PDB file of C-alpha atoms in Angstrom:
ATOM      1  CA  MET A  26     145.675 184.854 145.718  1.00 94.00           C
ATOM      2  CA  LEU A  27     145.631 186.142 149.262  1.00 94.00           C
ATOM      3  CA  VAL A  28     144.574 183.444 151.742  1.00 96.00           C
ATOM      4  CA  LEU A  29     143.372 184.481 155.209  1.00 95.00           C
ATOM      5  CA  ALA A  30     142.187 182.530 158.230  1.00 95.00           C
ATOM      6  CA  ARG A  31     139.042 183.916 159.863  1.00 96.00           C
ATOM      7  CA  ARG A  32     136.692 182.724 162.579  1.00 96.00           C
ATOM      8  CA  SER A  33     132.951 183.166 162.874  1.00 96.00           C
ATOM      9  CA  ASN A  34     131.921 186.837 163.194  1.00 97.00           C
ATOM     10  CA  GLN A  35     135.297 188.037 161.920  1.00 98.00           C
ATOM     11  CA  SER A  36     135.620 189.939 158.677  1.00 98.00           C
ATOM     12  CA  ILE A  37     137.962 191.251 156.017  1.00 98.00           C
ATOM     13  CA  MET A  38     137.803 194.533 154.131  1.00 98.00           C
ATOM     14  CA  ILE A  39     138.200 195.026 150.394  1.00 97.00           C
ATOM     15  CA  GLY A  40     138.975 198.646 149.781  1.00 96.00           C
ATOM     16  CA  ASP A  41     137.122 201.154 151.941  1.00 97.00           C
ATOM     17  CA  ASP A  42     133.555 200.034 151.369  1.00 97.00           C
ATOM     18  CA  ILE A  43     133.326 196.250 150.923  1.00 98.00           C
ATOM     19  CA  GLU A  44     133.295 194.008 153.988  1.00 98.00           C
ATOM     20  CA  ILE A  45     133.244 190.202 153.877  1.00 98.00           C
ATOM     21  CA  VAL A  46     131.901 188.717 157.135  1.00 98.00           C
ATOM     22  CA  ILE A  47     132.150 185.077 158.231  1.00 98.00           C
ATOM     23  CA  VAL A  48     128.585 184.507 159.442  1.00 98.00           C
ATOM     24  CA  ASP A  49     128.659 180.803 160.348  1.00 97.00           C
ATOM     25  CA  ILE A  50     130.820 177.707 160.019  1.00 96.00           C
ATOM     26  CA  LYS A  51     129.305 174.206 160.079  1.00 97.00           C
ATOM     27  CA  GLY A  52     131.459 171.283 159.014  1.00 95.00           C
ATOM     28  CA  ASP A  53     132.851 171.992 155.565  1.00 95.00           C
ATOM     29  CA  GLN A  54     130.365 174.781 154.830  1.00 96.00           C
ATOM     30  CA  VAL A  55     131.076 178.452 155.501  1.00 96.00           C
ATOM     31  CA  LYS A  56     128.357 181.107 155.320  1.00 97.00           C
ATOM     32  CA  ILE A  57     129.631 184.522 154.379  1.00 97.00           C
ATOM     33  CA  GLY A  58     127.969 187.898 154.249  1.00 98.00           C
ATOM     34  CA  VAL A  59     128.947 190.707 151.918  1.00 98.00           C
ATOM     35  CA  LYS A  60     128.420 194.332 152.883  1.00 98.00           C
ATOM     36  CA  ALA A  61     128.880 196.449 149.775  1.00 97.00           C
ATOM     37  CA  PRO A  62     127.415 199.578 148.179  1.00 97.00           C
ATOM     38  CA  LYS A  63     124.293 198.988 146.095  1.00 96.00           C
ATOM     39  CA  ASN A  64     126.175 199.864 142.911  1.00 96.00           C
ATOM     40  CA  VAL A  65     128.500 196.857 143.427  1.00 95.00           C
ATOM     41  CA  SER A  66     127.205 193.589 141.963  1.00 93.00           C
ATOM     42  CA  VAL A  67     127.791 190.513 144.112  1.00 94.00           C
ATOM     43  CA  HIS A  68     127.194 187.052 142.617  1.00 94.00           C
ATOM     44  CA  ARG A  69     128.268 183.489 143.293  1.00 94.00           C
ATOM     45  CA  ALA A  70     130.958 182.539 140.753  1.00 94.00           C
ATOM     46  CA  GLU A  71     128.760 179.991 138.948  1.00 96.00           C
ATOM     47  CA  VAL A  72     125.930 182.520 138.591  1.00 95.00           C
ATOM     48  CA  TYR A  73     128.343 185.182 137.353  1.00 94.00           C
ATOM     49  CA  LYS A  74     129.662 182.808 134.668  1.00 94.00           C
ATOM     50  CA  GLU A  75     126.106 182.076 133.494  1.00 94.00           C
ATOM     51  CA  ILE A  76     125.352 185.803 133.291  1.00 92.00           C
ATOM     52  CA  GLN A  77     128.495 186.349 131.210  1.00 93.00           C
ATOM     53  CA  GLU A  78     127.587 183.490 128.849  1.00 90.00           C
ATOM     54  CA  GLU A  79     124.044 184.806 128.362  1.00 89.00           C
ATOM     55  CA  ASN A  80     125.379 188.314 127.712  1.00 88.00           C
ATOM     56  CA  LYS A  81     127.720 186.938 125.037  1.00 86.00           C
ATOM     57  CA  LYS A  82     124.845 185.057 123.403  1.00 85.00           C
ATOM     58  CA  ALA A  83     122.646 188.159 123.455  1.00 82.00           C
ATOM     59  CA  ALA A  84     125.419 190.297 121.966  1.00 81.00           C
ATOM     60  CA  GLY A  85     125.745 187.813 119.120  1.00 77.00           C
ATOM     61  CA  THR A  86     122.124 188.053 118.021  1.00 74.00           C
ATOM     62  CA  ASN A  87     121.339 190.158 114.977  1.00 77.00           C
ATOM     63  CA  ILE A  88     118.357 192.226 116.040  1.00 75.00           C
ATOM     64  CA  LYS A  89     117.508 194.967 113.582  1.00 76.00           C
ATOM     65  CA  PRO A  90     116.554 198.408 114.946  1.00 74.00           C
ATOM     66  CA  GLU A  91     113.245 198.297 113.043  1.00 77.00           C
ATOM     67  CA  ASP A  92     112.392 195.011 114.807  1.00 76.00           C
ATOM     68  CA  LEU A  93     112.908 196.701 118.163  1.00 74.00           C
ATOM     69  CA  GLY A  94     110.531 199.442 117.071  1.00 77.00           C
ATOM     70  CA  LYS A  95     107.899 196.841 116.199  1.00 78.00           C
ATOM     71  CA  LEU A  96     108.349 195.253 119.612  1.00 76.00           C
ATOM     72  CA  GLY A  97     107.781 198.625 121.248  1.00 75.00           C
ATOM     73  CA  ASP A  98     104.596 199.053 119.211  1.00 77.00           C
ATOM     74  CA  LEU A  99     103.284 195.725 120.526  1.00 78.00           C
ATOM     75  CA  PHE A 100     103.710 196.898 124.108  1.00 79.00           C
ATOM     76  CA  LYS A 101     101.944 200.177 123.379  1.00 74.00           C
ATOM     77  CA  LYS A 102      98.944 198.350 121.907  1.00 63.00           C
ATOM     78  CA  LYS A 103      98.478 196.174 125.001  1.00 58.00           C
ATOM     79  CA  THR A 104      98.209 199.078 127.435  1.00 53.00           C
TER      80      THR A 104
END
């Protein structure tokens, strides 16, 4: 792990197009900003872990293709 010291309003670059900016420091809390292309997902670590867990659960479900077709039919009927 690379560890860097930064002050408020200073930044670091990741590659050519991701910038991490130190926005504010108050006590033991640091606010950071992330400037990244829209195609780059940025999540807090705990949120990212939850997303991964939900994706694994969803991948483990046994949904039959014909059930998906029935679901699509329900949406068509409501419009």
